[in-house]
Amino acid sequence: MTARRLAWVWLVLVAVTLVSWATASKDSVSEGAAAVAVALAFLKAGLVGWEFMDLRRAPAWLAGVFGAWVVVVGAVLVVLSLS
Amino acid sequence: MSAPVVTRPSATVSEGAGTARRVPGEPGVWLLVLLDMSVFAVLFVAFLLDRRNEPEAFAAGQADLTLVLGLVNTLVLVTSSALVAGVVRRSRAGVGGTERLLLGSLACGVVFGVLKVVEWAHLLDKGVEPDTGTYSMWFFVLTGLHLVHLLIGSLGLVTLLVIGRRDAHREVAADRRALVEVVATYWHMVDLLWLVIFPLVYLGAS
């Protein structure tokens, strides 16, 4: 990973954090906004795994297990946030 | 808040050796990381199921939190994770300059821990304790368990700093590079878990 790529990933993580904070930090937060914040968190978790933990260059089984955690747990938590 | 990695010229460090697929660090640390992530996943689901049963009480409990502390801690931990990724990058390339990055990531960890303790003290002052209600119980359990992981990860970073200074004038051994990747993998998990805890605990429907 180049320093430039690393810096971009960091910037995206910071930007997405600020977006989720801005959409779900009002006095009255809807279930939809809360669910979006959870979905964005799993997007960031996937990015941390793929880039920082270097799963993009890891064996398929490891990237698959990690990806399954992000997708399955993320989907369950988003659904639970909505209901 | 700025990360030194942002300004570091990329041309000075080449990519790691080869492009073959390999497990970062050791398979053992991944087993630990995936087990930890699974345990936290169960806790996250249980937290949201309880929230469904007591939405008003959870919203009231969430209102006692200082949101900006959660936001700052998220940014601090993301920055720390990026710095550690920079350490791995330089370690793989076999070049020096990792100490500043390690110190930066450790400093972020310390800031996170201090802010977390300040937040707990603030809540306890307000009379919010772990047995005050279901929400406060979950708040202290999730953030407390996470803080334990952060402390373990910080010990790992300190270990890398100590070993780095001891071996400053020797050629970097392959097993040390593996240790760097093990600690980094664990530290990224600490970051990743907090990324999920933040919206669940601080940004729920109210």
PDB file of C-alpha atoms in Angstrom:
ATOM      1  CA  MET A   1       0.000   0.000   0.000  1.00  0.00           C
ATOM      2  CA  THR A   2       1.374   3.388  -0.946  1.00  0.00           C
ATOM      3  CA  ALA A   3       1.317   6.312   1.464  1.00  0.00           C
ATOM      4  CA  ARG A   4      -1.050   8.115  -0.888  1.00  0.00           C
ATOM      5  CA  ARG A   5      -3.548   5.226  -0.875  1.00  0.00           C
ATOM      6  CA  LEU A   6      -3.302   4.989   2.912  1.00  0.00           C
ATOM      7  CA  ALA A   7      -4.001   8.700   3.265  1.00  0.00           C
ATOM      8  CA  TRP A   8      -7.029   8.437   0.967  1.00  0.00           C
ATOM      9  CA  VAL A   9      -8.475   5.549   2.977  1.00  0.00           C
ATOM     10  CA  TRP A  10      -7.980   7.566   6.168  1.00  0.00           C
ATOM     11  CA  LEU A  11      -9.711  10.581   4.599  1.00  0.00           C
ATOM     12  CA  VAL A  12     -12.679   8.456   3.456  1.00  0.00           C
ATOM     13  CA  LEU A  13     -13.016   6.947   6.952  1.00  0.00           C
ATOM     14  CA  VAL A  14     -12.983  10.423   8.527  1.00  0.00           C
ATOM     15  CA  ALA A  15     -15.465  11.811   5.975  1.00  0.00           C
ATOM     16  CA  VAL A  16     -17.913   8.913   6.368  1.00  0.00           C
ATOM     17  CA  THR A  17     -17.676   9.245  10.168  1.00  0.00           C
ATOM     18  CA  LEU A  18     -18.571  12.940   9.920  1.00  0.00           C
ATOM     19  CA  VAL A  19     -21.462  12.195   7.540  1.00  0.00           C
ATOM     20  CA  SER A  20     -22.966   9.573   9.863  1.00  0.00           C
ATOM     21  CA  TRP A  21     -22.538  11.930  12.809  1.00  0.00           C
ATOM     22  CA  ALA A  22     -24.231  14.767  10.913  1.00  0.00           C
ATOM     23  CA  THR A  23     -27.206  12.643   9.838  1.00  0.00           C
ATOM     24  CA  ALA A  24     -27.834  10.910  13.153  1.00  0.00           C
ATOM     25  CA  SER A  25     -26.886  13.447  15.805  1.00  0.00           C
ATOM     26  CA  LYS A  26     -29.978  15.613  15.832  1.00  0.00           C
ATOM     27  CA  ASP A  27     -32.288  15.905  18.837  1.00  0.00           C
ATOM     28  CA  SER A  28     -34.763  13.551  17.221  1.00  0.00           C
ATOM     29  CA  VAL A  29     -33.203  10.732  15.210  1.00  0.00           C
ATOM     30  CA  SER A  30     -35.404   8.533  13.004  1.00  0.00           C
ATOM     31  CA  GLU A  31     -34.920   4.784  12.830  1.00  0.00           C
ATOM     32  CA  GLY A  32     -33.945   5.231   9.192  1.00  0.00           C
ATOM     33  CA  ALA A  33     -31.132   7.673  10.040  1.00  0.00           C
ATOM     34  CA  ALA A  34     -29.901   5.350  12.801  1.00  0.00           C
ATOM     35  CA  ALA A  35     -29.903   2.419  10.361  1.00  0.00           C
ATOM     36  CA  VAL A  36     -27.938   4.471   7.809  1.00  0.00           C
ATOM     37  CA  ALA A  37     -25.339   5.257  10.492  1.00  0.00           C
ATOM     38  CA  VAL A  38     -25.021   1.517  11.247  1.00  0.00           C
ATOM     39  CA  ALA A  39     -24.719   0.679   7.526  1.00  0.00           C
ATOM     40  CA  LEU A  40     -22.007   3.336   7.098  1.00  0.00           C
ATOM     41  CA  ALA A  41     -20.159   1.862  10.096  1.00  0.00           C
ATOM     42  CA  PHE A  42     -20.011  -1.523   8.395  1.00  0.00           C
ATOM     43  CA  LEU A  43     -18.865   0.129   5.183  1.00  0.00           C
ATOM     44  CA  LYS A  44     -15.989   1.599   7.216  1.00  0.00           C
ATOM     45  CA  ALA A  45     -15.349  -1.759   8.935  1.00  0.00           C
ATOM     46  CA  GLY A  46     -15.056  -3.392   5.521  1.00  0.00           C
ATOM     47  CA  LEU A  47     -12.663  -0.676   4.368  1.00  0.00           C
ATOM     48  CA  VAL A  48     -10.498  -1.115   7.486  1.00  0.00           C
ATOM     49  CA  GLY A  49     -10.349  -4.862   6.823  1.00  0.00           C
ATOM     50  CA  TRP A  50      -9.745  -4.628   3.092  1.00  0.00           C
ATOM     51  CA  GLU A  51      -7.133  -1.851   3.194  1.00  0.00           C
ATOM     52  CA  PHE A  52      -5.575  -1.515   6.669  1.00  0.00           C
ATOM     53  CA  MET A  53      -5.706  -5.229   7.568  1.00  0.00           C
ATOM     54  CA  ASP A  54      -4.562  -6.010   4.011  1.00  0.00           C
ATOM     55  CA  LEU A  55      -7.259  -8.567   3.314  1.00  0.00           C
ATOM     56  CA  ARG A  56      -7.233  -7.577  -0.348  1.00  0.00           C
ATOM     57  CA  ARG A  57      -3.967  -9.501  -0.582  1.00  0.00           C
ATOM     58  CA  ALA A  58      -4.922 -12.285   1.857  1.00  0.00           C
ATOM     59  CA  PRO A  59      -6.033 -15.821   0.930  1.00  0.00           C
ATOM     60  CA  ALA A  60      -9.632 -16.035  -0.287  1.00  0.00           C
ATOM     61  CA  TRP A  61     -10.807 -18.028   2.748  1.00  0.00           C
ATOM     62  CA  LEU A  62      -9.689 -15.295   5.161  1.00  0.00           C
ATOM     63  CA  ALA A  63     -11.086 -12.425   3.097  1.00  0.00           C
ATOM     64  CA  GLY A  64     -14.281 -14.478   2.683  1.00  0.00           C
ATOM     65  CA  VAL A  65     -14.779 -15.128   6.401  1.00  0.00           C
ATOM     66  CA  PHE A  66     -14.115 -11.470   7.215  1.00  0.00           C
ATOM     67  CA  GLY A  67     -16.374 -10.291   4.378  1.00  0.00           C
ATOM     68  CA  ALA A  68     -19.130 -12.635   5.555  1.00  0.00           C
ATOM     69  CA  TRP A  69     -18.893 -11.118   9.059  1.00  0.00           C
ATOM     70  CA  VAL A  70     -19.217  -7.591   7.651  1.00  0.00           C
ATOM     71  CA  VAL A  71     -22.144  -8.445   5.334  1.00  0.00           C
ATOM     72  CA  VAL A  72     -24.121 -10.759   7.638  1.00  0.00           C
ATOM     73  CA  VAL A  73     -23.639  -8.909  10.931  1.00  0.00           C
ATOM     74  CA  GLY A  74     -24.087  -5.568   9.150  1.00  0.00           C
ATOM     75  CA  ALA A  75     -27.353  -6.685   7.520  1.00  0.00           C
ATOM     76  CA  VAL A  76     -28.742  -8.098  10.779  1.00  0.00           C
ATOM     77  CA  LEU A  77     -27.899  -4.926  12.734  1.00  0.00           C
ATOM     78  CA  VAL A  78     -29.335  -2.646  10.034  1.00  0.00           C
ATOM     79  CA  VAL A  79     -32.596  -4.654  10.031  1.00  0.00           C
ATOM     80  CA  LEU A  80     -32.748  -4.612  13.835  1.00  0.00           C
ATOM     81  CA  SER A  81     -32.130  -0.836  13.805  1.00  0.00           C
ATOM     82  CA  LEU A  82     -35.085  -0.357  11.475  1.00  0.00           C
ATOM     83  CA  SER A  83     -37.618  -2.367  13.463  1.00  0.00           C
TER      84      SER A  83
ATOM     85  CA  MET B   1      -5.999  16.333  13.544  1.00  0.00           C
ATOM     86  CA  SER B   2      -3.440  15.307  10.985  1.00  0.00           C
ATOM     87  CA  ALA B   3      -1.663  12.068  10.328  1.00  0.00           C
ATOM     88  CA  PRO B   4       2.003  12.119   9.366  1.00  0.00           C
ATOM     89  CA  VAL B   5       1.248   9.523   6.714  1.00  0.00           C
ATOM     90  CA  VAL B   6      -0.661  12.135   4.758  1.00  0.00           C
ATOM     91  CA  THR B   7       2.405  14.151   3.957  1.00  0.00           C
ATOM     92  CA  ARG B   8       4.910  11.353   3.620  1.00  0.00           C
ATOM     93  CA  PRO B   9       6.133  11.010   0.033  1.00  0.00           C
ATOM     94  CA  SER B  10       5.111   7.657  -1.374  1.00  0.00           C
ATOM     95  CA  ALA B  11       8.137   7.346  -3.630  1.00  0.00           C
ATOM     96  CA  THR B  12      10.458   6.614  -0.697  1.00  0.00           C
ATOM     97  CA  VAL B  13       8.890   3.268   0.142  1.00  0.00           C
ATOM     98  CA  SER B  14       8.249   0.473  -2.303  1.00  0.00           C
ATOM     99  CA  GLU B  15       5.515  -2.122  -1.965  1.00  0.00           C
ATOM    100  CA  GLY B  16       6.192  -5.239   0.133  1.00  0.00           C
ATOM    101  CA  ALA B  17       7.907  -8.230  -1.375  1.00  0.00           C
ATOM    102  CA  GLY B  18       5.905 -10.071  -3.971  1.00  0.00           C
ATOM    103  CA  THR B  19       2.213 -10.139  -4.737  1.00  0.00           C
ATOM    104  CA  ALA B  20       1.436 -13.687  -3.593  1.00  0.00           C
ATOM    105  CA  ARG B  21      -1.597 -14.001  -1.344  1.00  0.00           C
ATOM    106  CA  ARG B  22      -0.601 -14.481   2.284  1.00  0.00           C
ATOM    107  CA  VAL B  23      -2.124 -14.238   5.742  1.00  0.00           C
ATOM    108  CA  PRO B  24      -1.116 -10.879   7.291  1.00  0.00           C
ATOM    109  CA  GLY B  25       0.693 -11.599  10.560  1.00  0.00           C
ATOM    110  CA  GLU B  26      -0.055 -15.100  11.873  1.00  0.00           C
ATOM    111  CA  PRO B  27      -3.107 -17.331  11.345  1.00  0.00           C
ATOM    112  CA  GLY B  28      -3.395 -17.548  15.167  1.00  0.00           C
ATOM    113  CA  VAL B  29      -4.057 -13.831  15.604  1.00  0.00           C
ATOM    114  CA  TRP B  30      -6.759 -14.032  12.937  1.00  0.00           C
ATOM    115  CA  LEU B  31      -8.456 -16.852  14.836  1.00  0.00           C
ATOM    116  CA  LEU B  32      -8.430 -14.635  17.933  1.00  0.00           C
ATOM    117  CA  VAL B  33      -9.645 -11.599  15.954  1.00  0.00           C
ATOM    118  CA  LEU B  34     -12.488 -13.496  14.245  1.00  0.00           C
ATOM    119  CA  LEU B  35     -13.552 -15.053  17.571  1.00  0.00           C
ATOM    120  CA  ASP B  36     -13.538 -11.625  19.228  1.00  0.00           C
ATOM    121  CA  MET B  37     -15.530 -10.152  16.352  1.00  0.00           C
ATOM    122  CA  SER B  38     -18.064 -12.980  16.664  1.00  0.00           C
ATOM    123  CA  VAL B  39     -18.484 -12.437  20.419  1.00  0.00           C
ATOM    124  CA  PHE B  40     -19.009  -8.703  19.856  1.00  0.00           C
ATOM    125  CA  ALA B  41     -21.496  -9.485  17.044  1.00  0.00           C
ATOM    126  CA  VAL B  42     -23.618 -11.462  19.533  1.00  0.00           C
ATOM    127  CA  LEU B  43     -23.430  -8.552  22.011  1.00  0.00           C
ATOM    128  CA  PHE B  44     -24.433  -6.059  19.264  1.00  0.00           C
ATOM    129  CA  VAL B  45     -27.494  -8.148  18.350  1.00  0.00           C
ATOM    130  CA  ALA B  46     -28.476  -8.543  22.023  1.00  0.00           C
ATOM    131  CA  PHE B  47     -28.097  -4.765  22.524  1.00  0.00           C
ATOM    132  CA  LEU B  48     -30.447  -3.958  19.626  1.00  0.00           C
ATOM    133  CA  LEU B  49     -32.980  -6.604  20.735  1.00  0.00           C
ATOM    134  CA  ASP B  50     -33.065  -4.939  24.171  1.00  0.00           C
ATOM    135  CA  ARG B  51     -33.401  -1.539  22.467  1.00  0.00           C
ATOM    136  CA  ARG B  52     -36.504  -2.823  20.672  1.00  0.00           C
ATOM    137  CA  ASN B  53     -38.054  -3.749  24.013  1.00  0.00           C
ATOM    138  CA  GLU B  54     -37.251  -0.423  25.707  1.00  0.00           C
ATOM    139  CA  PRO B  55     -36.918   2.240  22.975  1.00  0.00           C
ATOM    140  CA  GLU B  56     -37.832   5.179  25.234  1.00  0.00           C
ATOM    141  CA  ALA B  57     -35.479   4.117  28.038  1.00  0.00           C
ATOM    142  CA  PHE B  58     -32.625   3.603  25.539  1.00  0.00           C
ATOM    143  CA  ALA B  59     -33.246   7.042  23.968  1.00  0.00           C
ATOM    144  CA  ALA B  60     -33.230   8.633  27.435  1.00  0.00           C
ATOM    145  CA  GLY B  61     -30.021   6.833  28.371  1.00  0.00           C
ATOM    146  CA  GLN B  62     -28.379   7.873  25.108  1.00  0.00           C
ATOM    147  CA  ALA B  63     -29.319  11.511  25.826  1.00  0.00           C
ATOM    148  CA  ASP B  64     -27.067  11.387  28.926  1.00  0.00           C
ATOM    149  CA  LEU B  65     -23.989  10.786  26.734  1.00  0.00           C
ATOM    150  CA  THR B  66     -21.686  13.501  25.416  1.00  0.00           C
ATOM    151  CA  LEU B  67     -21.878  12.778  21.701  1.00  0.00           C
ATOM    152  CA  VAL B  68     -18.828  14.815  20.774  1.00  0.00           C
ATOM    153  CA  LEU B  69     -16.633  12.546  22.956  1.00  0.00           C
ATOM    154  CA  GLY B  70     -17.789   9.528  20.954  1.00  0.00           C
ATOM    155  CA  LEU B  71     -17.161  11.347  17.673  1.00  0.00           C
ATOM    156  CA  VAL B  72     -13.673  12.540  18.676  1.00  0.00           C
ATOM    157  CA  ASN B  73     -12.772   9.057  19.896  1.00  0.00           C
ATOM    158  CA  THR B  74     -13.884   7.564  16.573  1.00  0.00           C
ATOM    159  CA  LEU B  75     -11.686  10.004  14.631  1.00  0.00           C
ATOM    160  CA  VAL B  76      -8.783   9.389  17.027  1.00  0.00           C
ATOM    161  CA  LEU B  77      -8.983   5.610  16.627  1.00  0.00           C
ATOM    162  CA  VAL B  78      -9.331   5.776  12.827  1.00  0.00           C
ATOM    163  CA  THR B  79      -6.217   7.978  12.728  1.00  0.00           C
ATOM    164  CA  SER B  80      -4.377   5.566  15.013  1.00  0.00           C
ATOM    165  CA  SER B  81      -5.285   2.673  12.727  1.00  0.00           C
ATOM    166  CA  ALA B  82      -3.991   4.567   9.678  1.00  0.00           C
ATOM    167  CA  LEU B  83      -0.698   5.269  11.474  1.00  0.00           C
ATOM    168  CA  VAL B  84      -0.300   1.567  12.329  1.00  0.00           C
ATOM    169  CA  ALA B  85      -0.992   0.668   8.684  1.00  0.00           C
ATOM    170  CA  GLY B  86       1.879   3.041   7.883  1.00  0.00           C
ATOM    171  CA  VAL B  87       4.097   1.141  10.333  1.00  0.00           C
ATOM    172  CA  VAL B  88       3.334  -2.166   8.563  1.00  0.00           C
ATOM    173  CA  ARG B  89       4.013  -0.583   5.185  1.00  0.00           C
ATOM    174  CA  ARG B  90       7.445   0.639   6.241  1.00  0.00           C
ATOM    175  CA  SER B  91       8.237  -2.559   8.123  1.00  0.00           C
ATOM    176  CA  ARG B  92       7.487  -4.686   5.045  1.00  0.00           C
ATOM    177  CA  ALA B  93       9.606  -2.414   2.894  1.00  0.00           C
ATOM    178  CA  GLY B  94      12.439  -2.883   5.414  1.00  0.00           C
ATOM    179  CA  VAL B  95      12.941   0.840   5.958  1.00  0.00           C
ATOM    180  CA  GLY B  96      13.080   2.705   9.245  1.00  0.00           C
ATOM    181  CA  GLY B  97      10.958   5.578  10.440  1.00  0.00           C
ATOM    182  CA  THR B  98       8.380   3.437  12.193  1.00  0.00           C
ATOM    183  CA  GLU B  99       9.018   4.814  15.694  1.00  0.00           C
ATOM    184  CA  ARG B 100       7.295   8.163  15.096  1.00  0.00           C
ATOM    185  CA  LEU B 101       4.275   6.412  13.607  1.00  0.00           C
ATOM    186  CA  LEU B 102       4.140   3.949  16.512  1.00  0.00           C
ATOM    187  CA  LEU B 103       4.381   6.788  19.041  1.00  0.00           C
ATOM    188  CA  GLY B 104       1.604   8.631  17.198  1.00  0.00           C
ATOM    189  CA  SER B 105      -0.703   5.622  17.203  1.00  0.00           C
ATOM    190  CA  LEU B 106       0.044   4.930  20.866  1.00  0.00           C
ATOM    191  CA  ALA B 107      -0.691   8.587  21.707  1.00  0.00           C
ATOM    192  CA  CYS B 108      -4.059   8.218  19.944  1.00  0.00           C
ATOM    193  CA  GLY B 109      -4.746   5.127  22.050  1.00  0.00           C
ATOM    194  CA  VAL B 110      -3.922   7.045  25.238  1.00  0.00           C
ATOM    195  CA  VAL B 111      -6.194   9.953  24.181  1.00  0.00           C
ATOM    196  CA  PHE B 112      -9.007   7.468  23.512  1.00  0.00           C
ATOM    197  CA  GLY B 113      -8.567   5.836  26.937  1.00  0.00           C
ATOM    198  CA  VAL B 114      -8.410   9.148  28.797  1.00  0.00           C
ATOM    199  CA  LEU B 115     -11.541  10.470  27.046  1.00  0.00           C
ATOM    200  CA  LYS B 116     -13.348   7.223  27.831  1.00  0.00           C
ATOM    201  CA  VAL B 117     -12.477   7.483  31.546  1.00  0.00           C
ATOM    202  CA  VAL B 118     -13.534  11.166  31.535  1.00  0.00           C
ATOM    203  CA  GLU B 119     -16.837  10.147  29.970  1.00  0.00           C
ATOM    204  CA  TRP B 120     -17.408   7.406  32.551  1.00  0.00           C
ATOM    205  CA  ALA B 121     -16.573   9.809  35.416  1.00  0.00           C
ATOM    206  CA  HIS B 122     -18.996  12.378  33.968  1.00  0.00           C
ATOM    207  CA  LEU B 123     -21.776   9.782  33.792  1.00  0.00           C
ATOM    208  CA  LEU B 124     -21.114   8.495  37.315  1.00  0.00           C
ATOM    209  CA  ASP B 125     -21.227  12.118  38.565  1.00  0.00           C
ATOM    210  CA  LYS B 126     -24.665  12.429  36.995  1.00  0.00           C
ATOM    211  CA  GLY B 127     -25.746   9.305  38.854  1.00  0.00           C
ATOM    212  CA  VAL B 128     -25.673   7.050  35.785  1.00  0.00           C
ATOM    213  CA  GLU B 129     -24.206   3.710  36.869  1.00  0.00           C
ATOM    214  CA  PRO B 130     -24.062   0.270  35.239  1.00  0.00           C
ATOM    215  CA  ASP B 131     -27.122  -0.888  37.214  1.00  0.00           C
ATOM    216  CA  THR B 132     -29.169   2.289  36.538  1.00  0.00           C
ATOM    217  CA  GLY B 133     -30.950   0.665  33.598  1.00  0.00           C
ATOM    218  CA  THR B 134     -30.585  -1.712  30.653  1.00  0.00           C
ATOM    219  CA  TYR B 135     -29.060   0.980  28.435  1.00  0.00           C
ATOM    220  CA  SER B 136     -26.445   2.064  30.989  1.00  0.00           C
ATOM    221  CA  MET B 137     -25.590  -1.593  31.643  1.00  0.00           C
ATOM    222  CA  TRP B 138     -24.940  -2.092  27.922  1.00  0.00           C
ATOM    223  CA  PHE B 139     -23.029   1.186  27.663  1.00  0.00           C
ATOM    224  CA  PHE B 140     -20.576   0.215  30.400  1.00  0.00           C
ATOM    225  CA  VAL B 141     -20.299  -3.423  29.216  1.00  0.00           C
ATOM    226  CA  LEU B 142     -19.635  -2.563  25.540  1.00  0.00           C
ATOM    227  CA  THR B 143     -17.302   0.377  26.172  1.00  0.00           C
ATOM    228  CA  GLY B 144     -15.593  -1.445  29.069  1.00  0.00           C
ATOM    229  CA  LEU B 145     -14.933  -4.610  27.051  1.00  0.00           C
ATOM    230  CA  HIS B 146     -13.685  -2.464  24.193  1.00  0.00           C
ATOM    231  CA  LEU B 147     -11.368  -0.536  26.515  1.00  0.00           C
ATOM    232  CA  VAL B 148      -9.847  -3.835  27.721  1.00  0.00           C
ATOM    233  CA  HIS B 149      -9.078  -4.662  24.074  1.00  0.00           C
ATOM    234  CA  LEU B 150      -7.611  -1.188  23.583  1.00  0.00           C
ATOM    235  CA  LEU B 151      -5.313  -1.698  26.591  1.00  0.00           C
ATOM    236  CA  ILE B 152      -4.120  -5.067  25.232  1.00  0.00           C
ATOM    237  CA  GLY B 153      -3.480  -3.483  21.828  1.00  0.00           C
ATOM    238  CA  SER B 154      -1.612  -0.589  23.464  1.00  0.00           C
ATOM    239  CA  LEU B 155       0.654  -3.081  25.258  1.00  0.00           C
ATOM    240  CA  GLY B 156       1.371  -4.566  21.826  1.00  0.00           C
ATOM    241  CA  LEU B 157       2.335  -1.129  20.464  1.00  0.00           C
ATOM    242  CA  VAL B 158       4.604  -0.516  23.490  1.00  0.00           C
ATOM    243  CA  THR B 159       6.232  -3.912  22.868  1.00  0.00           C
ATOM    244  CA  LEU B 160       6.954  -2.937  19.245  1.00  0.00           C
ATOM    245  CA  LEU B 161       8.473   0.356  20.404  1.00  0.00           C
ATOM    246  CA  VAL B 162      10.721  -1.371  22.957  1.00  0.00           C
ATOM    247  CA  ILE B 163      11.853  -4.050  20.499  1.00  0.00           C
ATOM    248  CA  GLY B 164      12.374  -1.404  17.804  1.00  0.00           C
ATOM    249  CA  ARG B 165      14.716   0.598  20.055  1.00  0.00           C
ATOM    250  CA  ARG B 166      16.587  -2.509  21.169  1.00  0.00           C
ATOM    251  CA  ASP B 167      17.143  -3.612  17.571  1.00  0.00           C
ATOM    252  CA  ALA B 168      17.675  -0.100  16.180  1.00  0.00           C
ATOM    253  CA  HIS B 169      21.129  -0.893  14.810  1.00  0.00           C
ATOM    254  CA  ARG B 170      20.444  -4.419  13.602  1.00  0.00           C
ATOM    255  CA  GLU B 171      18.924  -5.689  10.428  1.00  0.00           C
ATOM    256  CA  VAL B 172      15.175  -6.048  10.812  1.00  0.00           C
ATOM    257  CA  ALA B 173      14.437  -9.723  11.258  1.00  0.00           C
ATOM    258  CA  ALA B 174      11.548 -11.430   9.485  1.00  0.00           C
ATOM    259  CA  ASP B 175      10.020 -12.585  12.775  1.00  0.00           C
ATOM    260  CA  ARG B 176       9.904  -8.966  13.959  1.00  0.00           C
ATOM    261  CA  ARG B 177       8.049  -7.993  10.821  1.00  0.00           C
ATOM    262  CA  ALA B 178       5.555 -10.781  11.587  1.00  0.00           C
ATOM    263  CA  LEU B 179       5.134  -9.405  15.139  1.00  0.00           C
ATOM    264  CA  VAL B 180       4.463  -5.937  13.702  1.00  0.00           C
ATOM    265  CA  GLU B 181       1.708  -7.400  11.531  1.00  0.00           C
ATOM    266  CA  VAL B 182       0.209  -9.376  14.444  1.00  0.00           C
ATOM    267  CA  VAL B 183      -0.016  -6.262  16.644  1.00  0.00           C
ATOM    268  CA  ALA B 184      -1.326  -4.197  13.718  1.00  0.00           C
ATOM    269  CA  THR B 185      -4.041  -6.752  12.908  1.00  0.00           C
ATOM    270  CA  TYR B 186      -5.214  -6.710  16.531  1.00  0.00           C
ATOM    271  CA  TRP B 187      -5.100  -2.888  16.659  1.00  0.00           C
ATOM    272  CA  HIS B 188      -7.193  -2.593  13.491  1.00  0.00           C
ATOM    273  CA  MET B 189      -9.773  -4.910  15.098  1.00  0.00           C
ATOM    274  CA  VAL B 190      -9.934  -2.550  18.100  1.00  0.00           C
ATOM    275  CA  ASP B 191     -10.629   0.285  15.647  1.00  0.00           C
ATOM    276  CA  LEU B 192     -13.154  -1.752  13.640  1.00  0.00           C
ATOM    277  CA  LEU B 193     -15.170  -2.767  16.723  1.00  0.00           C
ATOM    278  CA  TRP B 194     -15.366   0.840  17.890  1.00  0.00           C
ATOM    279  CA  LEU B 195     -16.594   1.914  14.427  1.00  0.00           C
ATOM    280  CA  VAL B 196     -19.660  -0.294  15.047  1.00  0.00           C
ATOM    281  CA  ILE B 197     -20.077   0.529  18.757  1.00  0.00           C
ATOM    282  CA  PHE B 198     -20.173   4.283  18.002  1.00  0.00           C
ATOM    283  CA  PRO B 199     -23.433   4.390  15.964  1.00  0.00           C
ATOM    284  CA  LEU B 200     -25.089   1.668  18.056  1.00  0.00           C
ATOM    285  CA  VAL B 201     -24.492   3.386  21.395  1.00  0.00           C
ATOM    286  CA  TYR B 202     -24.387   7.092  20.454  1.00  0.00           C
ATOM    287  CA  LEU B 203     -26.474   7.476  17.282  1.00  0.00           C
ATOM    288  CA  GLY B 204     -29.523   5.273  17.921  1.00  0.00           C
ATOM    289  CA  ALA B 205     -33.098   6.357  17.160  1.00  0.00           C
ATOM    290  CA  SER B 206     -34.407   8.813  19.725  1.00  0.00           C
TER     291      SER B 206
END
